[in-house]
Amino acid sequence: AATAKPLPAFVSWKDASALIVHSSSTLETKRSAFGTSVITPSEQLFIRNNLNAPDASILDNRDAWTVSIEGVKSPRELSVAELKTLGIETVAMVLQCSGNGRGFFPHKPSGTPWTVGAAGCVVWSGVPLKNVVQALGGLADGARYITGTGGEKIPDGVDPNSVKVERSVPIAALEDALLAWELNGSPISLAHGGPLRLIVPGYTGVNNIKYVKTVAFTPKETTAGIMANRYRVSPVGTKATSEHESVLGMNVKSWINGPLPEDGNVKAGRVQIHGVAFGGIEALRGVEVSLDGGKTWQAARLVGPDLGKYAWRQFVFSADLKPGTYTLASRATDAKGTVQPEQRVENQDGYNNNSWRDHAVQVTVA
Ligand code: MSS
């Protein structure tokens, strides 16, 4: 067996036993590490960076970091210290990479083959972005998108537009967006986007811009490559263009985290089947469990505190299992009544996989 890769230096503080190191910029939480509490500890949270993180010295004086706010009546730069005077809000939410579940696509898309662990439920604290807009005189006319830009250094000799991390989300996201400086009760680490991160609850990971340098309220989506022709849902065999759907709001999803095949045989008798379920951009209504590969379903019980519409809930289904082989599946429903589908939507780059069948697990009870 291949030996596990060591933790990259910028995340050396992470819990190696809870993580799969795919590369120096992609780390996945092990399915068995999600546990049954609600919050994913920062030490266990996945990492995905498109560019090298900026130098750690940007954390030396966090309050001095500035973000430029554009597309408002009085555009200007604000320091984190100033932002801290404008309000405080806290949100618990699922942070999930658009490509989580890519590893289940049969055509083996390029990109990290995440199974379930490019996701976590975390708590951010910062200032509501709408407070900042208000302090700067309100939105400029024609603002239809929130366009956030990351603070990475662009490598020499490459076209900035092709690599910079800049994403646009619909202006409706202003309702719940934050400029956050805290993650799970600590100042945000460099790896997760400190000193300041744009948080867009309900939207896929890529829309949550780390080391945010500019927030612009724009009439159009950015033409940066990461928006214009990447992170789009295009048919298998076709290259994505701006005509294809962008990864924005997350869809309803759940998966089982225990028992898992990797834990070996399950002892016959009472078994607590548990996992996580979330509505994505909608709230969660409920989740069902199947012991027979999706032929029959029964309601599972949501456990632990409800941390709001953007957080996930842990669920449990208590079953008496006789010896045999079982295909355990879970299926969530969001507040609008949309049910997690059986099948993934096939697409070239392996985005938005919420297929309950792909996430089912086979266990042997003995
Ligand atoms: N930001 C920045 N600035 N840069 C980069 O690269 N990435 C993305 C986000 N943000 C980036 C950013 C992605 S892509 C993701 S997922 C996320 O982030 C992650 O997070 P963490 O913290 O976990 O690492 Mo996919 O959709």
Short mmCIF file of C-alpha atoms in Angstrom, two decimals, residues 53-182:
data_model
loop_
_atom_site.label_atom_id
_atom_site.label_comp_id
_atom_site.label_asym_id
_atom_site.label_seq_id
_atom_site.Cartn_x
_atom_site.Cartn_y
_atom_site.Cartn_z
CA ALA A 53 -1.87 30.69 -0.54
CA PRO A 54 -0.38 34.15 0.06
CA ASP A 55 2.59 34.54 2.40
CA ALA A 56 1.72 33.87 6.04
CA SER A 57 2.89 37.40 6.88
CA ILE A 58 -0.56 38.66 5.79
CA LEU A 59 -1.70 37.43 9.20
CA ASP A 60 0.88 39.48 11.12
CA ASN A 61 -1.49 42.40 11.50
CA ARG A 62 -4.96 41.11 10.76
CA ASP A 63 -6.77 44.34 11.57
CA ALA A 64 -4.67 46.20 9.00
CA TRP A 65 -5.78 43.99 6.07
CA THR A 66 -7.88 46.04 3.67
CA VAL A 67 -10.65 45.16 1.29
CA SER A 68 -11.75 47.46 -1.51
CA ILE A 69 -15.53 47.83 -1.82
CA GLU A 70 -16.67 48.85 -5.31
CA GLY A 71 -20.05 49.31 -6.95
CA VAL A 72 -21.49 51.24 -4.02
CA LYS A 73 -22.38 54.95 -3.86
CA SER A 74 -19.14 55.79 -1.96
CA PRO A 75 -16.59 53.15 -2.93
CA ARG A 76 -13.45 52.88 -0.79
CA GLU A 77 -11.04 50.59 1.02
CA LEU A 78 -11.89 49.44 4.51
CA SER A 79 -9.59 47.82 7.01
CA VAL A 80 -10.64 44.81 9.08
CA ALA A 81 -10.48 47.14 12.10
CA GLU A 82 -13.12 49.38 10.48
CA LEU A 83 -15.24 46.42 9.41
CA LYS A 84 -15.33 45.34 13.05
CA THR A 85 -17.13 48.59 13.91
CA LEU A 86 -19.95 47.97 11.42
CA GLY A 87 -21.64 44.94 12.93
CA ILE A 88 -21.29 41.34 14.00
CA GLU A 89 -23.13 38.29 12.73
CA THR A 90 -22.43 34.56 12.98
CA VAL A 91 -23.53 31.81 10.62
CA ALA A 92 -23.19 28.03 10.76
CA MET A 93 -23.01 26.58 7.27
CA VAL A 94 -21.95 23.74 5.09
CA LEU A 95 -18.76 24.61 3.22
CA GLN A 96 -18.64 22.17 0.34
CA CYS A 97 -16.49 22.08 -2.77
CA SER A 98 -18.46 22.13 -6.03
CA GLY A 99 -16.62 18.93 -6.96
CA ASN A 100 -17.42 16.99 -3.79
CA GLY A 101 -18.55 13.53 -4.96
CA ARG A 102 -16.52 13.79 -8.20
CA GLY A 103 -14.84 10.49 -7.34
CA PHE A 104 -18.13 8.68 -8.03
CA PHE A 105 -18.41 9.79 -11.68
CA PRO A 106 -17.66 6.81 -13.94
CA HIS A 107 -15.91 8.88 -16.63
CA LYS A 108 -13.20 9.91 -14.14
CA PRO A 109 -13.29 13.70 -14.60
CA SER A 110 -10.02 15.55 -14.19
CA GLY A 111 -9.74 17.26 -10.82
CA THR A 112 -9.58 15.87 -7.29
CA PRO A 113 -11.60 12.62 -6.96
CA TRP A 114 -13.30 13.68 -3.71
CA THR A 115 -15.88 11.25 -2.34
CA VAL A 116 -17.69 12.91 0.60
CA GLY A 117 -14.96 14.77 2.45
CA ALA A 118 -14.65 18.05 0.53
CA ALA A 119 -17.26 19.38 2.92
CA GLY A 120 -17.71 20.39 6.52
CA CYS A 121 -20.14 22.28 8.71
CA VAL A 122 -18.43 25.30 10.22
CA VAL A 123 -19.18 28.56 12.02
CA TRP A 124 -18.10 31.91 10.58
CA SER A 125 -18.25 35.23 12.32
CA GLY A 126 -17.79 38.69 10.84
CA VAL A 127 -19.80 41.64 9.58
CA PRO A 128 -22.89 41.34 7.37
CA LEU A 129 -21.91 42.51 3.90
CA LYS A 130 -25.16 44.49 3.71
CA ASN A 131 -24.02 46.61 6.68
CA VAL A 132 -20.90 47.51 4.72
CA VAL A 133 -22.98 48.44 1.68
CA GLN A 134 -25.20 50.61 3.84
CA ALA A 135 -22.20 52.36 5.42
CA LEU A 136 -20.95 53.21 1.91
CA GLY A 137 -24.20 54.81 0.79
CA GLY A 138 -25.96 51.79 -0.69
CA LEU A 139 -25.54 49.92 -3.96
CA ALA A 140 -24.62 51.75 -7.14
CA ASP A 141 -27.24 51.63 -9.88
CA GLY A 142 -27.30 48.44 -11.91
CA ALA A 143 -25.57 46.21 -9.35
CA ARG A 144 -26.68 42.65 -10.08
CA TYR A 145 -23.80 40.50 -8.83
CA ILE A 146 -21.44 40.33 -5.86
CA THR A 147 -17.99 39.80 -7.33
CA GLY A 148 -15.26 38.81 -4.86
CA THR A 149 -11.54 38.62 -5.64
CA GLY A 150 -8.91 36.60 -3.77
CA GLY A 151 -5.67 38.18 -2.59
CA GLU A 152 -3.21 35.66 -4.01
CA LYS A 153 -0.12 36.80 -5.88
CA ILE A 154 -0.53 35.97 -9.56
CA PRO A 155 2.48 33.95 -10.78
CA ASP A 156 4.75 35.80 -13.21
CA GLY A 157 4.13 35.37 -16.91
CA VAL A 158 0.54 34.18 -16.75
CA ASP A 159 -2.58 36.06 -17.76
CA PRO A 160 -4.15 37.14 -14.44
CA ASN A 161 -7.64 36.64 -15.83
CA SER A 162 -6.95 32.98 -16.47
CA VAL A 163 -5.87 32.14 -12.92
CA LYS A 164 -7.18 34.71 -10.44
CA VAL A 165 -9.83 33.51 -8.03
CA GLU A 166 -12.72 35.86 -8.74
CA ARG A 167 -16.34 34.77 -8.63
CA SER A 168 -19.70 36.45 -9.09
CA VAL A 169 -22.84 35.42 -7.25
CA PRO A 170 -26.33 36.89 -7.72
CA ILE A 171 -27.02 40.03 -5.67
CA ALA A 172 -29.73 38.08 -3.76
CA ALA A 173 -26.85 36.51 -1.80
CA LEU A 174 -26.31 39.90 -0.13
CA GLU A 175 -29.06 39.00 2.32
CA ASP A 176 -26.85 36.48 4.17
CA ALA A 177 -23.28 37.19 2.99
CA LEU A 178 -20.57 38.01 5.53
CA LEU A 179 -17.07 39.37 5.53
CA ALA A 180 -15.72 36.96 8.13
CA TRP A 181 -12.61 37.05 10.31
CA GLU A 182 -13.41 34.11 12.60
#
